């Protein structure tokens, strides 16, 4: 089992459970999170590079980008903007 396959399994089982909250996006269920991650992954898959740089502020959108990057088969490279 990979992290992605295990998370998909858990997300499907509890898809309407609250999963994520931030002040910009609001509350997001697991189902909504997974759907948005898949949409992001289709856009990221168009890039030829196998790595994707992501800034790491603590926002729901960062979590979506991270998961979407992994779904697209790319390696997320997290960049700390506070250093």
mmCIF file as gemmi writes it, N, C-alpha and C atoms, coordinates in Angstrom:
data_model
loop_
_atom_site.group_PDB
_atom_site.id
_atom_site.type_symbol
_atom_site.label_atom_id
_atom_site.label_alt_id
_atom_site.label_comp_id
_atom_site.label_asym_id
_atom_site.label_entity_id
_atom_site.label_seq_id
_atom_site.pdbx_PDB_ins_code
_atom_site.Cartn_x
_atom_site.Cartn_y
_atom_site.Cartn_z
_atom_site.occupancy
_atom_site.B_iso_or_equiv
_atom_site.pdbx_formal_charge
_atom_site.auth_seq_id
_atom_site.auth_asym_id
_atom_site.pdbx_PDB_model_num
ATOM 1 N N . UNK Axp A 1 ? 0.826 -1.204 0 1 0 ? 1 A 1
ATOM 2 C CA . UNK Axp A 1 ? 0 0 0 1 0 ? 1 A 1
ATOM 3 C C . UNK Axp A 1 ? 0.863 1.258 0 1 0 ? 1 A 1
ATOM 4 N N . UNK Axp A 2 ? 0.455 2.224 -0.772 1 0 ? 2 A 1
ATOM 5 C CA . UNK Axp A 2 ? 1.132 3.515 -0.765 1 0 ? 2 A 1
ATOM 6 C C . UNK Axp A 2 ? 0.32 4.505 0.064 1 0 ? 2 A 1
ATOM 7 N N . UNK Axp A 3 ? 0.9 5.634 0.373 1 0 ? 3 A 1
ATOM 8 C CA . UNK Axp A 3 ? 0.183 6.674 1.113 1 0 ? 3 A 1
ATOM 9 C C . UNK Axp A 3 ? -1.048 7.116 0.334 1 0 ? 3 A 1
ATOM 10 N N . UNK Axp A 4 ? -0.901 7.283 -0.973 1 0 ? 4 A 1
ATOM 11 C CA . UNK Axp A 4 ? -2.024 7.725 -1.793 1 0 ? 4 A 1
ATOM 12 C C . UNK Axp A 4 ? -3.148 6.7 -1.836 1 0 ? 4 A 1
ATOM 13 N N . UNK Axp A 5 ? -2.814 5.43 -2.011 1 0 ? 5 A 1
ATOM 14 C CA . UNK Axp A 5 ? -3.876 4.417 -2.073 1 0 ? 5 A 1
ATOM 15 C C . UNK Axp A 5 ? -4.588 4.283 -0.735 1 0 ? 5 A 1
ATOM 16 N N . UNK Axp A 6 ? -3.847 4.357 0.347 1 0 ? 6 A 1
ATOM 17 C CA . UNK Axp A 6 ? -4.456 4.264 1.676 1 0 ? 6 A 1
ATOM 18 C C . UNK Axp A 6 ? -5.338 5.48 1.954 1 0 ? 6 A 1
ATOM 19 N N . UNK Axp A 7 ? -4.876 6.665 1.59 1 0 ? 7 A 1
ATOM 20 C CA . UNK Axp A 7 ? -5.673 7.866 1.829 1 0 ? 7 A 1
ATOM 21 C C . UNK Axp A 7 ? -6.945 7.86 0.985 1 0 ? 7 A 1
ATOM 22 N N . UNK Axp A 8 ? -6.862 7.369 -0.258 1 0 ? 8 A 1
ATOM 23 C CA . UNK Axp A 8 ? -8.06 7.269 -1.101 1 0 ? 8 A 1
ATOM 24 C C . UNK Axp A 8 ? -9.083 6.329 -0.469 1 0 ? 8 A 1
ATOM 25 N N . UNK Axp A 9 ? -8.597 5.23 0.078 1 0 ? 9 A 1
ATOM 26 C CA . UNK Axp A 9 ? -9.475 4.263 0.735 1 0 ? 9 A 1
ATOM 27 C C . UNK Axp A 9 ? -10.192 4.9 1.938 1 0 ? 9 A 1
ATOM 28 N N . UNK Axp A 10 ? -9.45 5.607 2.753 1 0 ? 10 A 1
ATOM 29 C CA . UNK Axp A 10 ? -10.027 6.265 3.93 1 0 ? 10 A 1
ATOM 30 C C . UNK Axp A 10 ? -10.976 7.376 3.51 1 0 ? 10 A 1
ATOM 31 N N . UNK Axp A 11 ? -10.585 8.153 2.505 1 0 ? 11 A 1
ATOM 32 C CA . UNK Axp A 11 ? -11.417 9.259 2.044 1 0 ? 11 A 1
ATOM 33 C C . UNK Axp A 11 ? -12.756 8.75 1.52 1 0 ? 11 A 1
ATOM 34 N N . UNK Axp A 12 ? -12.736 7.635 0.798 1 0 ? 12 A 1
ATOM 35 C CA . UNK Axp A 12 ? -13.987 7.085 0.255 1 0 ? 12 A 1
ATOM 36 C C . UNK Axp A 12 ? -14.905 6.592 1.37 1 0 ? 12 A 1
ATOM 37 N N . UNK Axp A 13 ? -14.322 6.013 2.407 1 0 ? 13 A 1
ATOM 38 C CA . UNK Axp A 13 ? -15.115 5.467 3.504 1 0 ? 13 A 1
ATOM 39 C C . UNK Axp A 13 ? -15.776 6.565 4.339 1 0 ? 13 A 1
ATOM 40 N N . UNK Axp A 14 ? -15.117 7.688 4.449 1 0 ? 14 A 1
ATOM 41 C CA . UNK Axp A 14 ? -15.624 8.781 5.293 1 0 ? 14 A 1
ATOM 42 C C . UNK Axp A 14 ? -15.707 10.08 4.508 1 0 ? 14 A 1
ATOM 43 N N . UNK Axp A 15 ? -16.22 10.012 3.299 1 0 ? 15 A 1
ATOM 44 C CA . UNK Axp A 15 ? -16.121 11.146 2.387 1 0 ? 15 A 1
ATOM 45 C C . UNK Axp A 15 ? -16.894 12.393 2.802 1 0 ? 15 A 1
ATOM 46 N N . UNK Axp A 16 ? -17.932 12.265 3.603 1 0 ? 16 A 1
ATOM 47 C CA . UNK Axp A 16 ? -18.69 13.456 4.002 1 0 ? 16 A 1
ATOM 48 C C . UNK Axp A 16 ? -18.253 14.013 5.359 1 0 ? 16 A 1
ATOM 49 N N . UNK Axp A 17 ? -17.227 13.411 5.956 1 0 ? 17 A 1
ATOM 50 C CA . UNK Axp A 17 ? -16.717 13.898 7.241 1 0 ? 17 A 1
ATOM 51 C C . UNK Axp A 17 ? -15.964 15.207 7.053 1 0 ? 17 A 1
ATOM 52 N N . UNK Axp A 18 ? -16.105 16.152 7.986 1 0 ? 18 A 1
ATOM 53 C CA . UNK Axp A 18 ? -15.29 17.373 7.914 1 0 ? 18 A 1
ATOM 54 C C . UNK Axp A 18 ? -13.813 16.992 7.952 1 0 ? 18 A 1
ATOM 55 N N . UNK Axp A 19 ? -13.032 17.657 7.135 1 0 ? 19 A 1
ATOM 56 C CA . UNK Axp A 19 ? -11.629 17.269 7.01 1 0 ? 19 A 1
ATOM 57 C C . UNK Axp A 19 ? -10.667 18.429 7.214 1 0 ? 19 A 1
ATOM 58 N N . UNK Axp A 20 ? -11.025 19.585 6.695 1 0 ? 20 A 1
ATOM 59 C CA . UNK Axp A 20 ? -10.075 20.686 6.637 1 0 ? 20 A 1
ATOM 60 C C . UNK Axp A 20 ? -10.808 22.001 6.82 1 0 ? 20 A 1
ATOM 61 N N . UNK Axp A 21 ? -10.158 22.939 7.471 1 0 ? 21 A 1
ATOM 62 C CA . UNK Axp A 21 ? -10.758 24.256 7.641 1 0 ? 21 A 1
ATOM 63 C C . UNK Axp A 21 ? -9.659 25.312 7.61 1 0 ? 21 A 1
ATOM 64 N N . UNK Axp A 22 ? -9.913 26.383 6.92 1 0 ? 22 A 1
ATOM 65 C CA . UNK Axp A 22 ? -9.128 27.607 7.08 1 0 ? 22 A 1
ATOM 66 C C . UNK Axp A 22 ? -10.035 28.8 6.798 1 0 ? 22 A 1
ATOM 67 N N . UNK Axp A 23 ? -9.578 29.977 7.147 1 0 ? 23 A 1
ATOM 68 C CA . UNK Axp A 23 ? -10.437 31.168 7.066 1 0 ? 23 A 1
ATOM 69 C C . UNK Axp A 23 ? -10.748 31.588 5.638 1 0 ? 23 A 1
ATOM 70 N N . UNK Axp A 24 ? -9.965 31.157 4.666 1 0 ? 24 A 1
ATOM 71 C CA . UNK Axp A 24 ? -10.203 31.525 3.274 1 0 ? 24 A 1
ATOM 72 C C . UNK Axp A 24 ? -11.169 30.549 2.599 1 0 ? 24 A 1
ATOM 73 N N . UNK Axp A 25 ? -10.887 29.256 2.704 1 0 ? 25 A 1
ATOM 74 C CA . UNK Axp A 25 ? -11.68 28.223 2.034 1 0 ? 25 A 1
ATOM 75 C C . UNK Axp A 25 ? -12.897 27.831 2.871 1 0 ? 25 A 1
ATOM 76 N N . UNK Axp A 26 ? -12.793 27.95 4.183 1 0 ? 26 A 1
ATOM 77 C CA . UNK Axp A 26 ? -13.858 27.49 5.069 1 0 ? 26 A 1
ATOM 78 C C . UNK Axp A 26 ? -13.695 26.005 5.342 1 0 ? 26 A 1
ATOM 79 N N . UNK Axp A 27 ? -14.785 25.332 5.709 1 0 ? 27 A 1
ATOM 80 C CA . UNK Axp A 27 ? -14.729 23.906 5.994 1 0 ? 27 A 1
ATOM 81 C C . UNK Axp A 27 ? -14.831 23.101 4.709 1 0 ? 27 A 1
ATOM 82 N N . UNK Axp A 28 ? -14.066 22.033 4.646 1 0 ? 28 A 1
ATOM 83 C CA . UNK Axp A 28 ? -14.062 21.185 3.47 1 0 ? 28 A 1
ATOM 84 C C . UNK Axp A 28 ? -14.207 19.729 3.914 1 0 ? 28 A 1
ATOM 85 N N . UNK Axp A 29 ? -15.089 18.98 3.246 1 0 ? 29 A 1
ATOM 86 C CA . UNK Axp A 29 ? -15.222 17.555 3.537 1 0 ? 29 A 1
ATOM 87 C C . UNK Axp A 29 ? -14.117 16.796 2.813 1 0 ? 29 A 1
ATOM 88 N N . UNK Axp A 30 ? -13.947 15.54 3.188 1 0 ? 30 A 1
ATOM 89 C CA . UNK Axp A 30 ? -12.948 14.7 2.518 1 0 ? 30 A 1
ATOM 90 C C . UNK Axp A 30 ? -13.282 14.548 1.032 1 0 ? 30 A 1
ATOM 91 N N . UNK Axp A 31 ? -14.558 14.419 0.733 1 0 ? 31 A 1
ATOM 92 C CA . UNK Axp A 31 ? -15.01 14.27 -0.648 1 0 ? 31 A 1
ATOM 93 C C . UNK Axp A 31 ? -14.643 15.5 -1.486 1 0 ? 31 A 1
ATOM 94 N N . UNK Axp A 32 ? -14.918 16.679 -0.96 1 0 ? 32 A 1
ATOM 95 C CA . UNK Axp A 32 ? -14.589 17.93 -1.648 1 0 ? 32 A 1
ATOM 96 C C . UNK Axp A 32 ? -13.08 18.083 -1.804 1 0 ? 32 A 1
ATOM 97 N N . UNK Axp A 33 ? -12.34 17.756 -0.745 1 0 ? 33 A 1
ATOM 98 C CA . UNK Axp A 33 ? -10.878 17.84 -0.792 1 0 ? 33 A 1
ATOM 99 C C . UNK Axp A 33 ? -10.319 16.947 -1.887 1 0 ? 33 A 1
ATOM 100 N N . UNK Axp A 34 ? -10.799 15.711 -1.952 1 0 ? 34 A 1
ATOM 101 C CA . UNK Axp A 34 ? -10.311 14.773 -2.958 1 0 ? 34 A 1
ATOM 102 C C . UNK Axp A 34 ? -10.663 15.236 -4.368 1 0 ? 34 A 1
ATOM 103 N N . UNK Axp A 35 ? -11.881 15.717 -4.559 1 0 ? 35 A 1
ATOM 104 C CA . UNK Axp A 35 ? -12.3 16.216 -5.868 1 0 ? 35 A 1
ATOM 105 C C . UNK Axp A 35 ? -11.421 17.387 -6.318 1 0 ? 35 A 1
ATOM 106 N N . UNK Axp A 36 ? -11.22 18.347 -5.434 1 0 ? 36 A 1
ATOM 107 C CA . UNK Axp A 36 ? -10.377 19.505 -5.791 1 0 ? 36 A 1
ATOM 108 C C . UNK Axp A 36 ? -8.934 19.088 -6.046 1 0 ? 36 A 1
ATOM 109 N N . UNK Axp A 37 ? -8.438 18.118 -5.287 1 0 ? 37 A 1
ATOM 110 C CA . UNK Axp A 37 ? -7.075 17.628 -5.501 1 0 ? 37 A 1
ATOM 111 C C . UNK Axp A 37 ? -6.925 16.993 -6.875 1 0 ? 37 A 1
ATOM 112 N N . UNK Axp A 38 ? -7.93 16.226 -7.296 1 0 ? 38 A 1
ATOM 113 C CA . UNK Axp A 38 ? -7.895 15.622 -8.629 1 0 ? 38 A 1
ATOM 114 C C . UNK Axp A 38 ? -7.91 16.688 -9.722 1 0 ? 38 A 1
ATOM 115 N N . UNK Axp A 39 ? -8.704 17.723 -9.535 1 0 ? 39 A 1
ATOM 116 C CA . UNK Axp A 39 ? -8.742 18.814 -10.524 1 0 ? 39 A 1
ATOM 117 C C . UNK Axp A 39 ? -7.373 19.474 -10.608 1 0 ? 39 A 1
ATOM 118 N N . UNK Axp A 40 ? -6.766 19.759 -9.474 1 0 ? 40 A 1
ATOM 119 C CA . UNK Axp A 40 ? -5.429 20.356 -9.453 1 0 ? 40 A 1
ATOM 120 C C . UNK Axp A 40 ? -4.419 19.426 -10.113 1 0 ? 40 A 1
ATOM 121 N N . UNK Axp A 41 ? -4.528 18.122 -9.84 1 0 ? 41 A 1
ATOM 122 C CA . UNK Axp A 41 ? -3.559 17.173 -10.405 1 0 ? 41 A 1
ATOM 123 C C . UNK Axp A 41 ? -3.612 17.135 -11.93 1 0 ? 41 A 1
ATOM 124 N N . UNK Axp A 42 ? -4.795 17.317 -12.515 1 0 ? 42 A 1
ATOM 125 C CA . UNK Axp A 42 ? -4.885 17.318 -13.983 1 0 ? 42 A 1
ATOM 126 C C . UNK Axp A 42 ? -4.158 18.518 -14.584 1 0 ? 42 A 1
ATOM 127 N N . UNK Axp A 43 ? -4.201 19.642 -13.889 1 0 ? 43 A 1
ATOM 128 C CA . UNK Axp A 43 ? -3.475 20.823 -14.36 1 0 ? 43 A 1
ATOM 129 C C . UNK Axp A 43 ? -1.965 20.651 -14.18 1 0 ? 43 A 1
ATOM 130 N N . UNK Axp A 44 ? -1.556 20.089 -13.046 1 0 ? 44 A 1
ATOM 131 C CA . UNK Axp A 44 ? -0.128 19.904 -12.781 1 0 ? 44 A 1
ATOM 132 C C . UNK Axp A 44 ? 0.494 18.851 -13.679 1 0 ? 44 A 1
ATOM 133 N N . UNK Axp A 45 ? -0.286 17.88 -14.107 1 0 ? 45 A 1
ATOM 134 C CA . UNK Axp A 45 ? 0.224 16.808 -14.966 1 0 ? 45 A 1
ATOM 135 C C . UNK Axp A 45 ? 0.706 17.345 -16.313 1 0 ? 45 A 1
ATOM 136 N N . UNK Axp A 46 ? 0.274 18.514 -16.705 1 0 ? 46 A 1
ATOM 137 C CA . UNK Axp A 46 ? 0.678 19.112 -17.99 1 0 ? 46 A 1
ATOM 138 C C . UNK Axp A 46 ? 2.142 19.551 -18.003 1 0 ? 46 A 1
ATOM 139 N N . UNK Axp A 47 ? 2.702 19.811 -16.809 1 0 ? 47 A 1
ATOM 140 C CA . UNK Axp A 47 ? 4.096 20.243 -16.726 1 0 ? 47 A 1
ATOM 141 C C . UNK Axp A 47 ? 5.028 19.056 -16.923 1 0 ? 47 A 1
ATOM 142 N N . UNK Axp A 48 ? 6.11 19.274 -17.663 1 0 ? 48 A 1
ATOM 143 C CA . UNK Axp A 48 ? 7.026 18.192 -17.993 1 0 ? 48 A 1
ATOM 144 C C . UNK Axp A 48 ? 7.932 17.804 -16.827 1 0 ? 48 A 1
ATOM 145 N N . UNK Axp A 49 ? 8.219 18.73 -15.933 1 0 ? 49 A 1
ATOM 146 C CA . UNK Axp A 49 ? 9.111 18.428 -14.806 1 0 ? 49 A 1
ATOM 147 C C . UNK Axp A 49 ? 8.475 17.397 -13.885 1 0 ? 49 A 1
ATOM 148 N N . UNK Axp A 50 ? 9.332 16.603 -13.241 1 0 ? 50 A 1
ATOM 149 C CA . UNK Axp A 50 ? 8.801 15.597 -12.314 1 0 ? 50 A 1
ATOM 150 C C . UNK Axp A 50 ? 8.776 16.1 -10.874 1 0 ? 50 A 1
ATOM 151 N N . UNK Axp A 51 ? 9.204 17.352 -10.653 1 0 ? 51 A 1
ATOM 152 C CA . UNK Axp A 51 ? 9.162 17.963 -9.325 1 0 ? 51 A 1
ATOM 153 C C . UNK Axp A 51 ? 8.378 19.264 -9.393 1 0 ? 51 A 1
ATOM 154 N N . UNK Axp A 52 ? 7.702 19.581 -8.29 1 0 ? 52 A 1
ATOM 155 C CA . UNK Axp A 52 ? 6.888 20.799 -8.242 1 0 ? 52 A 1
ATOM 156 C C . UNK Axp A 52 ? 7.197 21.523 -6.936 1 0 ? 52 A 1
ATOM 157 N N . UNK Axp A 53 ? 7.67 22.774 -7.017 1 0 ? 53 A 1
ATOM 158 C CA . UNK Axp A 53 ? 7.961 23.566 -5.828 1 0 ? 53 A 1
ATOM 159 C C . UNK Axp A 53 ? 6.682 24.149 -5.24 1 0 ? 53 A 1
ATOM 160 N N . UNK Axp A 54 ? 6.514 24.008 -3.928 1 0 ? 54 A 1
ATOM 161 C CA . UNK Axp A 54 ? 5.314 24.494 -3.24 1 0 ? 54 A 1
ATOM 162 C C . UNK Axp A 54 ? 5.74 25.272 -1.996 1 0 ? 54 A 1
ATOM 163 N N . UNK Axp A 55 ? 5.257 26.495 -1.872 1 0 ? 55 A 1
ATOM 164 C CA . UNK Axp A 55 ? 5.488 27.264 -0.649 1 0 ? 55 A 1
ATOM 165 C C . UNK Axp A 55 ? 4.623 26.668 0.453 1 0 ? 55 A 1
ATOM 166 N N . UNK Axp A 56 ? 5.085 26.727 1.709 1 0 ? 56 A 1
ATOM 167 C CA . UNK Axp A 56 ? 4.38 25.997 2.756 1 0 ? 56 A 1
ATOM 168 C C . UNK Axp A 56 ? 3.718 26.859 3.838 1 0 ? 56 A 1
ATOM 169 N N . UNK Axp A 57 ? 2.914 27.835 3.489 1 0 ? 57 A 1
ATOM 170 C CA . UNK Axp A 57 ? 2.124 28.457 4.55 1 0 ? 57 A 1
ATOM 171 C C . UNK Axp A 57 ? 1.037 27.482 4.996 1 0 ? 57 A 1
ATOM 172 N N . UNK Axp A 58 ? 0.539 27.648 6.193 1 0 ? 58 A 1
ATOM 173 C CA . UNK Axp A 58 ? -0.462 26.713 6.739 1 0 ? 58 A 1
ATOM 174 C C . UNK Axp A 58 ? -1.86 27.091 6.257 1 0 ? 58 A 1
ATOM 175 N N . UNK Axp A 59 ? -2.157 26.764 5.021 1 0 ? 59 A 1
ATOM 176 C CA . UNK Axp A 59 ? -3.463 27.044 4.42 1 0 ? 59 A 1
ATOM 177 C C . UNK Axp A 59 ? -4.034 25.77 3.803 1 0 ? 59 A 1
ATOM 178 N N . UNK Axp A 60 ? -5.339 25.732 3.65 1 0 ? 60 A 1
ATOM 179 C CA . UNK Axp A 60 ? -5.984 24.592 3.004 1 0 ? 60 A 1
ATOM 180 C C . UNK Axp A 60 ? -5.489 24.442 1.568 1 0 ? 60 A 1
ATOM 181 N N . UNK Axp A 61 ? -5.256 25.553 0.901 1 0 ? 61 A 1
ATOM 182 C CA . UNK Axp A 61 ? -4.812 25.492 -0.494 1 0 ? 61 A 1
ATOM 183 C C . UNK Axp A 61 ? -3.443 24.819 -0.613 1 0 ? 61 A 1
ATOM 184 N N . UNK Axp A 62 ? -2.591 24.957 0.384 1 0 ? 62 A 1
ATOM 185 C CA . UNK Axp A 62 ? -1.295 24.283 0.361 1 0 ? 62 A 1
ATOM 186 C C . UNK Axp A 62 ? -1.485 22.775 0.456 1 0 ? 62 A 1
ATOM 187 N N . UNK Axp A 63 ? -2.4 22.347 1.306 1 0 ? 63 A 1
ATOM 188 C CA . UNK Axp A 63 ? -2.699 20.911 1.426 1 0 ? 63 A 1
ATOM 189 C C . UNK Axp A 63 ? -3.259 20.368 0.113 1 0 ? 63 A 1
ATOM 190 N N . UNK Axp A 64 ? -4.128 21.133 -0.534 1 0 ? 64 A 1
ATOM 191 C CA . UNK Axp A 64 ? -4.675 20.726 -1.827 1 0 ? 64 A 1
ATOM 192 C C . UNK Axp A 64 ? -3.57 20.598 -2.874 1 0 ? 64 A 1
ATOM 193 N N . UNK Axp A 65 ? -2.674 21.565 -2.901 1 0 ? 65 A 1
ATOM 194 C CA . UNK Axp A 65 ? -1.566 21.526 -3.853 1 0 ? 65 A 1
ATOM 195 C C . UNK Axp A 65 ? -0.65 20.34 -3.605 1 0 ? 65 A 1
ATOM 196 N N . UNK Axp A 66 ? -0.355 20.081 -2.339 1 0 ? 66 A 1
ATOM 197 C CA . UNK Axp A 66 ? 0.524 18.971 -1.984 1 0 ? 66 A 1
ATOM 198 C C . UNK Axp A 66 ? -0.084 17.643 -2.436 1 0 ? 66 A 1
ATOM 199 N N . UNK Axp A 67 ? -1.326 17.409 -2.104 1 0 ? 67 A 1
ATOM 200 C CA . UNK Axp A 67 ? -1.991 16.162 -2.474 1 0 ? 67 A 1
ATOM 201 C C . UNK Axp A 67 ? -2.19 16.073 -3.988 1 0 ? 67 A 1
ATOM 202 N N . UNK Axp A 68 ? -2.577 17.179 -4.609 1 0 ? 68 A 1
ATOM 203 C CA . UNK Axp A 68 ? -2.743 17.206 -6.061 1 0 ? 68 A 1
ATOM 204 C C . UNK Axp A 68 ? -1.445 16.924 -6.797 1 0 ? 68 A 1
ATOM 205 N N . UNK Axp A 69 ? -0.328 17.413 -6.263 1 0 ? 69 A 1
ATOM 206 C CA . UNK Axp A 69 ? 0.979 17.161 -6.861 1 0 ? 69 A 1
ATOM 207 C C . UNK Axp A 69 ? 1.3 15.672 -6.82 1 0 ? 69 A 1
ATOM 208 N N . UNK Axp A 70 ? 1.038 15.044 -5.682 1 0 ? 70 A 1
ATOM 209 C CA . UNK Axp A 70 ? 1.292 13.607 -5.575 1 0 ? 70 A 1
ATOM 210 C C . UNK Axp A 70 ? 0.372 12.81 -6.49 1 0 ? 70 A 1
ATOM 211 N N . UNK Axp A 71 ? -0.889 13.228 -6.604 1 0 ? 71 A 1
ATOM 212 C CA . UNK Axp A 71 ? -1.821 12.533 -7.504 1 0 ? 71 A 1
ATOM 213 C C . UNK Axp A 71 ? -1.391 12.633 -8.962 1 0 ? 71 A 1
ATOM 214 N N . UNK Axp A 72 ? -0.705 13.725 -9.309 1 0 ? 72 A 1
ATOM 215 C CA . UNK Axp A 72 ? -0.263 13.89 -10.692 1 0 ? 72 A 1
ATOM 216 C C . UNK Axp A 72 ? 1.017 13.109 -10.981 1 0 ? 72 A 1
ATOM 217 N N . UNK Axp A 73 ? 1.544 12.418 -9.972 1 0 ? 73 A 1
ATOM 218 C CA . UNK Axp A 73 ? 2.747 11.618 -10.165 1 0 ? 73 A 1
ATOM 219 C C . UNK Axp A 73 ? 4.029 12.404 -10.025 1 0 ? 73 A 1
ATOM 220 N N . UNK Axp A 74 ? 3.941 13.608 -9.514 1 0 ? 74 A 1
ATOM 221 C CA . UNK Axp A 74 ? 5.116 14.455 -9.352 1 0 ? 74 A 1
ATOM 222 C C . UNK Axp A 74 ? 5.566 14.469 -7.893 1 0 ? 74 A 1
ATOM 223 N N . UNK Axp A 75 ? 6.809 14.835 -7.675 1 0 ? 75 A 1
ATOM 224 C CA . UNK Axp A 75 ? 7.368 14.926 -6.341 1 0 ? 75 A 1
ATOM 225 C C . UNK Axp A 75 ? 7.21 16.356 -5.826 1 0 ? 75 A 1
ATOM 226 N N . UNK Axp A 76 ? 6.453 16.562 -4.74 1 0 ? 76 A 1
ATOM 227 C CA . UNK Axp A 76 ? 6.329 17.918 -4.199 1 0 ? 76 A 1
ATOM 228 C C . UNK Axp A 76 ? 7.617 18.316 -3.469 1 0 ? 76 A 1
ATOM 229 N N . UNK Axp A 77 ? 8.107 19.505 -3.754 1 0 ? 77 A 1
ATOM 230 C CA . UNK Axp A 77 ? 9.284 20.042 -3.082 1 0 ? 77 A 1
ATOM 231 C C . UNK Axp A 77 ? 8.805 21.238 -2.268 1 0 ? 77 A 1
ATOM 232 N N . UNK Axp A 78 ? 8.783 21.075 -0.948 1 0 ? 78 A 1
ATOM 233 C CA . UNK Axp A 78 ? 8.231 22.113 -0.079 1 0 ? 78 A 1
ATOM 234 C C . UNK Axp A 78 ? 9.296 23.166 0.213 1 0 ? 78 A 1
ATOM 235 N N . UNK Axp A 79 ? 8.913 24.428 0.02 1 0 ? 79 A 1
ATOM 236 C CA . UNK Axp A 79 ? 9.81 25.55 0.23 1 0 ? 79 A 1
ATOM 237 C C . UNK Axp A 79 ? 9.338 26.364 1.419 1 0 ? 79 A 1
ATOM 238 N N . UNK Axp A 80 ? 10.218 26.585 2.374 1 0 ? 80 A 1
ATOM 239 C CA . UNK Axp A 80 ? 9.868 27.346 3.563 1 0 ? 80 A 1
ATOM 240 C C . UNK Axp A 80 ? 10.183 28.817 3.315 1 0 ? 80 A 1
ATOM 241 N N . UNK Axp A 81 ? 9.162 29.638 3.21 1 0 ? 81 A 1
ATOM 242 C CA . UNK Axp A 81 ? 9.34 31.053 2.901 1 0 ? 81 A 1
ATOM 243 C C . UNK Axp A 81 ? 9.773 31.873 4.111 1 0 ? 81 A 1
ATOM 244 N N . UNK Axp A 82 ? 9.789 31.275 5.312 1 0 ? 82 A 1
ATOM 245 C CA . UNK Axp A 82 ? 10.142 32.036 6.511 1 0 ? 82 A 1
ATOM 246 C C . UNK Axp A 82 ? 11.63 32.065 6.781 1 0 ? 82 A 1
ATOM 247 N N . UNK Axp A 83 ? 12.404 31.294 6.036 1 0 ? 83 A 1
ATOM 248 C CA . UNK Axp A 83 ? 13.854 31.221 6.297 1 0 ? 83 A 1
ATOM 249 C C . UNK Axp A 83 ? 14.568 32.302 5.517 1 0 ? 83 A 1
